[in-house]
Short mmCIF file of C-alpha atoms in Angstrom, two decimals:
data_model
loop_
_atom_site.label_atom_id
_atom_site.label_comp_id
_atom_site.label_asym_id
_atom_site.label_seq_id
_atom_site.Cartn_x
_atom_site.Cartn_y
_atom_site.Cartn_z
CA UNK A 1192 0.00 0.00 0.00
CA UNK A 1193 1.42 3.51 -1.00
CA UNK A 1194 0.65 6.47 1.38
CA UNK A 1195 1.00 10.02 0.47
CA UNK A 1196 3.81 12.11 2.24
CA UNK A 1197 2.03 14.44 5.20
CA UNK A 1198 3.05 17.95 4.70
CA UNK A 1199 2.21 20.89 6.80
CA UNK A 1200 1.02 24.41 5.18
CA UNK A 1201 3.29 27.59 5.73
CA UNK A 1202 2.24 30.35 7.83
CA UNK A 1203 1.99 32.51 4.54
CA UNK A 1204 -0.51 29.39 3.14
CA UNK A 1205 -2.37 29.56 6.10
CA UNK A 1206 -2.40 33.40 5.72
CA UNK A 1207 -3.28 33.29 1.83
CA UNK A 1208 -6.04 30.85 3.06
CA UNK A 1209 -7.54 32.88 5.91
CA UNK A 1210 -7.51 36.47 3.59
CA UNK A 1211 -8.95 33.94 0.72
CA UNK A 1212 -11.89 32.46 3.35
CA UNK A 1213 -12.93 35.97 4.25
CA UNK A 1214 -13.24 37.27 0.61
CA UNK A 1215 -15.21 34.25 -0.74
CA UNK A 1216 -17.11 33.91 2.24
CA UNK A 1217 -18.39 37.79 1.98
CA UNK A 1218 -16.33 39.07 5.66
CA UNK A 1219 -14.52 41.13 3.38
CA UNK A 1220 -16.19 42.91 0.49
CA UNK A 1221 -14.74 43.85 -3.15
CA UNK A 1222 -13.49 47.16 -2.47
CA UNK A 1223 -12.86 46.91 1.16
CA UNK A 1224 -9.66 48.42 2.25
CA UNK A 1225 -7.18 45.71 3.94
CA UNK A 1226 -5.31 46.46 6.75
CA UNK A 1227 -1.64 47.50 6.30
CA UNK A 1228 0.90 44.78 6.30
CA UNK A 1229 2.47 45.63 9.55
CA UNK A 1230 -1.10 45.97 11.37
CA UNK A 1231 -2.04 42.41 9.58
CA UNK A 1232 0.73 40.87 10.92
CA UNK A 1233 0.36 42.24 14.56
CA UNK A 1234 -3.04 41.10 14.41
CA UNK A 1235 -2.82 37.58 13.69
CA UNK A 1236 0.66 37.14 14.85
CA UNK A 1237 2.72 36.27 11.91
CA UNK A 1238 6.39 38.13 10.65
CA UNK A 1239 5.95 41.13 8.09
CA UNK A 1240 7.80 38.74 5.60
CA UNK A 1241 4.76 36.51 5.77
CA UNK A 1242 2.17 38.78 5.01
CA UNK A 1243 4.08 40.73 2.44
CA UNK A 1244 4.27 37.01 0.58
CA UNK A 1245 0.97 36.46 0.80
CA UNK A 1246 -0.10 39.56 -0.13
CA UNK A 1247 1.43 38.73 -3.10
CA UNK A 1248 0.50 35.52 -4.13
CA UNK A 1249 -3.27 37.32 -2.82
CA UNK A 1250 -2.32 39.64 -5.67
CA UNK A 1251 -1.33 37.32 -8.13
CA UNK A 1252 -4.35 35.28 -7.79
CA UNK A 1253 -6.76 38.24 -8.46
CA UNK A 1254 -7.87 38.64 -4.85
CA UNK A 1255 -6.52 41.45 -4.07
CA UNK A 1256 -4.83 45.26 -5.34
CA UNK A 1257 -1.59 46.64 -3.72
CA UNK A 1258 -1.62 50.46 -4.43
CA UNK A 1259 1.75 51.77 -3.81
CA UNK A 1260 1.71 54.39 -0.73
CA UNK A 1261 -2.30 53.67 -0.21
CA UNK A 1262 -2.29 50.17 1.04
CA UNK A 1263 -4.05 47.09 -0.57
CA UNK A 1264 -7.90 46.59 -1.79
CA UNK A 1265 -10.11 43.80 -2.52
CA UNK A 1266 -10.29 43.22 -5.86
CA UNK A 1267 -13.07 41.83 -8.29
CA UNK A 1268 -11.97 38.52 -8.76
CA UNK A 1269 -14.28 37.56 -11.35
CA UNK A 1270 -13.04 40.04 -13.33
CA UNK A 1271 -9.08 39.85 -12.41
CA UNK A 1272 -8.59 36.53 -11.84
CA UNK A 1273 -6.94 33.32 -13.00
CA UNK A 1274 -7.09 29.40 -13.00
CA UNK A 1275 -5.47 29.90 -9.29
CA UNK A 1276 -8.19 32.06 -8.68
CA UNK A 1277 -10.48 29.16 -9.82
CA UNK A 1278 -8.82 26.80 -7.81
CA UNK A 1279 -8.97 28.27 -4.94
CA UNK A 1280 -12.80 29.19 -5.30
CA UNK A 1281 -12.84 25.49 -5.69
CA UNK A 1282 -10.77 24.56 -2.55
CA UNK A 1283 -13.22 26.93 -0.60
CA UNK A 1284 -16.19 24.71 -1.91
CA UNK A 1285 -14.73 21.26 -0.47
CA UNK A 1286 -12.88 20.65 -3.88
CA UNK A 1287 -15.63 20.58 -5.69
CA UNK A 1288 -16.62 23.39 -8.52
CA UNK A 1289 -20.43 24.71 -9.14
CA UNK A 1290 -22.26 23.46 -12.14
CA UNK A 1291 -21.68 26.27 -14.86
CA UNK A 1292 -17.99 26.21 -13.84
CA UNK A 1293 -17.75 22.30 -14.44
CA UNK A 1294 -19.16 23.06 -17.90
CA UNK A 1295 -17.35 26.10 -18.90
CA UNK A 1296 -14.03 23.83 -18.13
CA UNK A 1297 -15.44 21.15 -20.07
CA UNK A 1298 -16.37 23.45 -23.21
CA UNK A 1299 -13.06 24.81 -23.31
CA UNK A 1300 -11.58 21.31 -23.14
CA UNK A 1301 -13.80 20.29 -25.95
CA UNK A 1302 -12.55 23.11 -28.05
CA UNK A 1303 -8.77 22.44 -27.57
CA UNK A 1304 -9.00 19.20 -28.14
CA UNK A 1305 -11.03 19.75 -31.36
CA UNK A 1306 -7.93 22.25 -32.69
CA UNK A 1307 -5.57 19.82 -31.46
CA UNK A 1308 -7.34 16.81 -33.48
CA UNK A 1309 -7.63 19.21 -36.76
CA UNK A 1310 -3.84 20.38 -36.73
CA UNK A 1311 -2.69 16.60 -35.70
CA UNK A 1312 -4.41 14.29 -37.60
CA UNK A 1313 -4.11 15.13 -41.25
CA UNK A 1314 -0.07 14.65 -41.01
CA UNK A 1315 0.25 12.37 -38.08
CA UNK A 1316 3.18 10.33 -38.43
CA UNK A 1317 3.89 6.28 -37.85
CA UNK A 1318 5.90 7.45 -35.36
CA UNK A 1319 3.79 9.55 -33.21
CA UNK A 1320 0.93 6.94 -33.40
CA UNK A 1321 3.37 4.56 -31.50
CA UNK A 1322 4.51 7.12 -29.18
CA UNK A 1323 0.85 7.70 -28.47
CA UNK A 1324 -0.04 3.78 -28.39
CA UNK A 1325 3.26 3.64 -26.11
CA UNK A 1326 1.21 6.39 -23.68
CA UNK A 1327 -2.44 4.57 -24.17
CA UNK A 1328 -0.38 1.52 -22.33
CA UNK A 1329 0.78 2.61 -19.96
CA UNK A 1330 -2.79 4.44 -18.67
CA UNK A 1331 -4.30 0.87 -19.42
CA UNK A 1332 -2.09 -0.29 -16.95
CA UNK A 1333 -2.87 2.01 -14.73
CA UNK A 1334 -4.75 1.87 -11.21
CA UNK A 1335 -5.58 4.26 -8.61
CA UNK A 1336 -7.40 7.74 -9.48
CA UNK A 1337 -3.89 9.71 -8.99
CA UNK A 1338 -2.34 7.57 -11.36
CA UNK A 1339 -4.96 7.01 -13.52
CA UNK A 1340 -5.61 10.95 -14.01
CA UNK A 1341 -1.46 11.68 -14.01
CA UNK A 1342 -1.31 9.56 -17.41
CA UNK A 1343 -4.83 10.18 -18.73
CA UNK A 1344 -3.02 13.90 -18.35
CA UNK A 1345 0.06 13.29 -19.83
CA UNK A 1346 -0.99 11.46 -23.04
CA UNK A 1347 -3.47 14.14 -24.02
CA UNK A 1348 -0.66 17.27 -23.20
CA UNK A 1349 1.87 15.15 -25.52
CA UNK A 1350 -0.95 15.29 -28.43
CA UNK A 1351 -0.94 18.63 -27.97
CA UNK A 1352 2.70 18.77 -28.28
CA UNK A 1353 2.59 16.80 -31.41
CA UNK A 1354 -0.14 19.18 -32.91
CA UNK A 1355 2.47 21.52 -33.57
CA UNK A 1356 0.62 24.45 -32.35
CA UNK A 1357 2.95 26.29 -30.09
CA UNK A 1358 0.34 27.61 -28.09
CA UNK A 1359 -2.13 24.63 -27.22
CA UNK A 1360 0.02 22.86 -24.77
CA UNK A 1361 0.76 26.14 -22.73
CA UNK A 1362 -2.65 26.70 -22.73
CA UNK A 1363 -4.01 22.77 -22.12
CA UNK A 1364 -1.13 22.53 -18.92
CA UNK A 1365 -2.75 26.05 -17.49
CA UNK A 1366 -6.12 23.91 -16.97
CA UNK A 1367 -4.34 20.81 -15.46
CA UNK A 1368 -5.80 21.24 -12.05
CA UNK A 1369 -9.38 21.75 -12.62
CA UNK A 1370 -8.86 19.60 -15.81
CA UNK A 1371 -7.08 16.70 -13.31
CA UNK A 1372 -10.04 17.70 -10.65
CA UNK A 1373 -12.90 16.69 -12.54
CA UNK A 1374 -11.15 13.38 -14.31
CA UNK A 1375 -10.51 12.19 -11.02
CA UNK A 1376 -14.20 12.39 -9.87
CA UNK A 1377 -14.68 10.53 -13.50
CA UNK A 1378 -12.62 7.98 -12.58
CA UNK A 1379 -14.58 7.50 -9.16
CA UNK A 1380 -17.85 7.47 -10.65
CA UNK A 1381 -17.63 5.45 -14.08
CA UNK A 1382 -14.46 3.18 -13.19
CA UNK A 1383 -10.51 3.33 -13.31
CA UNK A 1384 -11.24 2.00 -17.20
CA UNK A 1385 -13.18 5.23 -18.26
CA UNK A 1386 -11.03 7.36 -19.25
CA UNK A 1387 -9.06 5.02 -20.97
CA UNK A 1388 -11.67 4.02 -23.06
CA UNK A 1389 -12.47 7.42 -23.89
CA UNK A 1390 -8.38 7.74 -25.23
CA UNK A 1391 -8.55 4.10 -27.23
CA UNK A 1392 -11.33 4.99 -28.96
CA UNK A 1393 -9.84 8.61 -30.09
CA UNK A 1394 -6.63 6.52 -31.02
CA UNK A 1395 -8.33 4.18 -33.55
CA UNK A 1396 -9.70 7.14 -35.15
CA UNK A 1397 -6.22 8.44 -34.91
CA UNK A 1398 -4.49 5.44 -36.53
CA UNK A 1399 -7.12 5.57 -39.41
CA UNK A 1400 -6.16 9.05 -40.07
CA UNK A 1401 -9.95 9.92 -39.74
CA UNK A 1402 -10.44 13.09 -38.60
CA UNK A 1403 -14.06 13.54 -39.16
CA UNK A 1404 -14.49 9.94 -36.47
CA UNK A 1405 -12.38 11.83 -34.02
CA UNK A 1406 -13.90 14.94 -34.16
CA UNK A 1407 -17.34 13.07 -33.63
CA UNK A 1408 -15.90 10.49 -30.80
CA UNK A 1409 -14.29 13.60 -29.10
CA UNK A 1410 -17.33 15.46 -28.95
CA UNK A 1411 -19.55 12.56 -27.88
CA UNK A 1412 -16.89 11.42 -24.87
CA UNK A 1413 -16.37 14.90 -23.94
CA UNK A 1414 -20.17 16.22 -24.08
CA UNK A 1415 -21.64 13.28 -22.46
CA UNK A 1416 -19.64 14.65 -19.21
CA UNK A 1417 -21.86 17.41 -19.43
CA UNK A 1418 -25.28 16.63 -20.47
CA UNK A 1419 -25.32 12.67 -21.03
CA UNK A 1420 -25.10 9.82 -19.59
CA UNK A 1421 -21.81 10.45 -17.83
CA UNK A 1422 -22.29 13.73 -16.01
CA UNK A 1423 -19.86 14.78 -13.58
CA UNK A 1424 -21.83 17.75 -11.79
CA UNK A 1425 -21.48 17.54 -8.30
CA UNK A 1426 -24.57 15.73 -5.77
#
């Protein structure tokens, strides 16, 4: 049996966390005015260095505006953020994302993969179809959601990769959380074979060289996550 290595958060996670908490939880409105650093840190007993880090990251994420010489506001996230944001809106739900945001994700997976499939197929080589069938074995042989989603992830970045479009994989590795997320509640609710199904049947199309099959397989797999009969929404 494997375990998973226990590791404790850093006080400027636990920090990032807290100021996170009270934005999506409404303590702390868009707009509000945040404390300064040094009063932050007095207050919940943490080093300057810790806040000014997480203040940071805060920023980063799309939580939050530093203003130089006027302190730090809340920011409008939906407007400012990124997949972190996401993420962490996620993390605040339980790990789990609302409806619309499990088929926005979705949506946008369906249309990468369609460019992906449409710059691939019409040159793919001998080679790459046994680098790919080299992939598709090794999720087969797969067990364990983590594993399972780590290759289902990995074979469907390198077919990006091999799509030659220089942007797709940049953009397709951005989503790998949520994207990661939602195949591993797949994987609990349709089997630790799912998702490989899902790639062997794309691959057959593949090694045919028919594009219009694996356009139609891709969206069928893909939409059926969303409004057939393999949903994924949460309860």
């Amino acid at each position: 049996m494997k375990l998973k290595k226990i590791a404790s958060p850093s006080l400027k996670d636990l920090f990032v966390k807290e100021i996170e908490g009270m934005i999506l939880s409404g303590k702390i409105e868009i707009g509000d005015t945040l404390p300064s650093e040094r009063e932050m840190a007095t207050q919940m007993g943490v080093s300057r260095a810790v806040v000014t880090a997480g203040m940071s990251e805060l920023s980063a994420k799309g939580f939050v505006e530093i203003r130089p010489r006027s302190g730090a506001v809340v920011a409008d996230y939906r407007r400012k953020g990124t997949l972190e944001t996401l993420v962490s809106i996620m993390n605040y739900n339980g790990g789990t994302f609302r409806q619309k945001d499990i088929q926005s994700i979705i949506e946008i997976r369906l249309a990468l993969e369609k460019i992906m499939l449409e710059d691939l197929i019409p040159g793919i080589t001998d080679e790459q179809l046994e680098e790919i069938g080299g992939l598709l074995g090794k999720l087969e042989a797969s067990h364990g959601s983590d594993e399972i989603v780590e290759n289902t992830f990995e074979l469907h970045h390198e077919l990006m990769v091999m799509s030659g479009n220089t942007l797709l994989p940049l953009i397709y590795y951005s989503f790998r959380v949520p994207i990661s997320s939602l195949w591993a509640r797949y994987t609990r609710l349709y089997g630790e074979h799912a998702l490989y199904d899902n790639a062997k049947g794309l691959y057959e199309y593949m090694k045919k060289r028919d594009l219009e099959g694996a356009l139609k397989w891709s969206q069928k797999y893909i939409t059926a996550s969303i409004s057939g009969d393999r949903e994924i929404y949460e309860g």
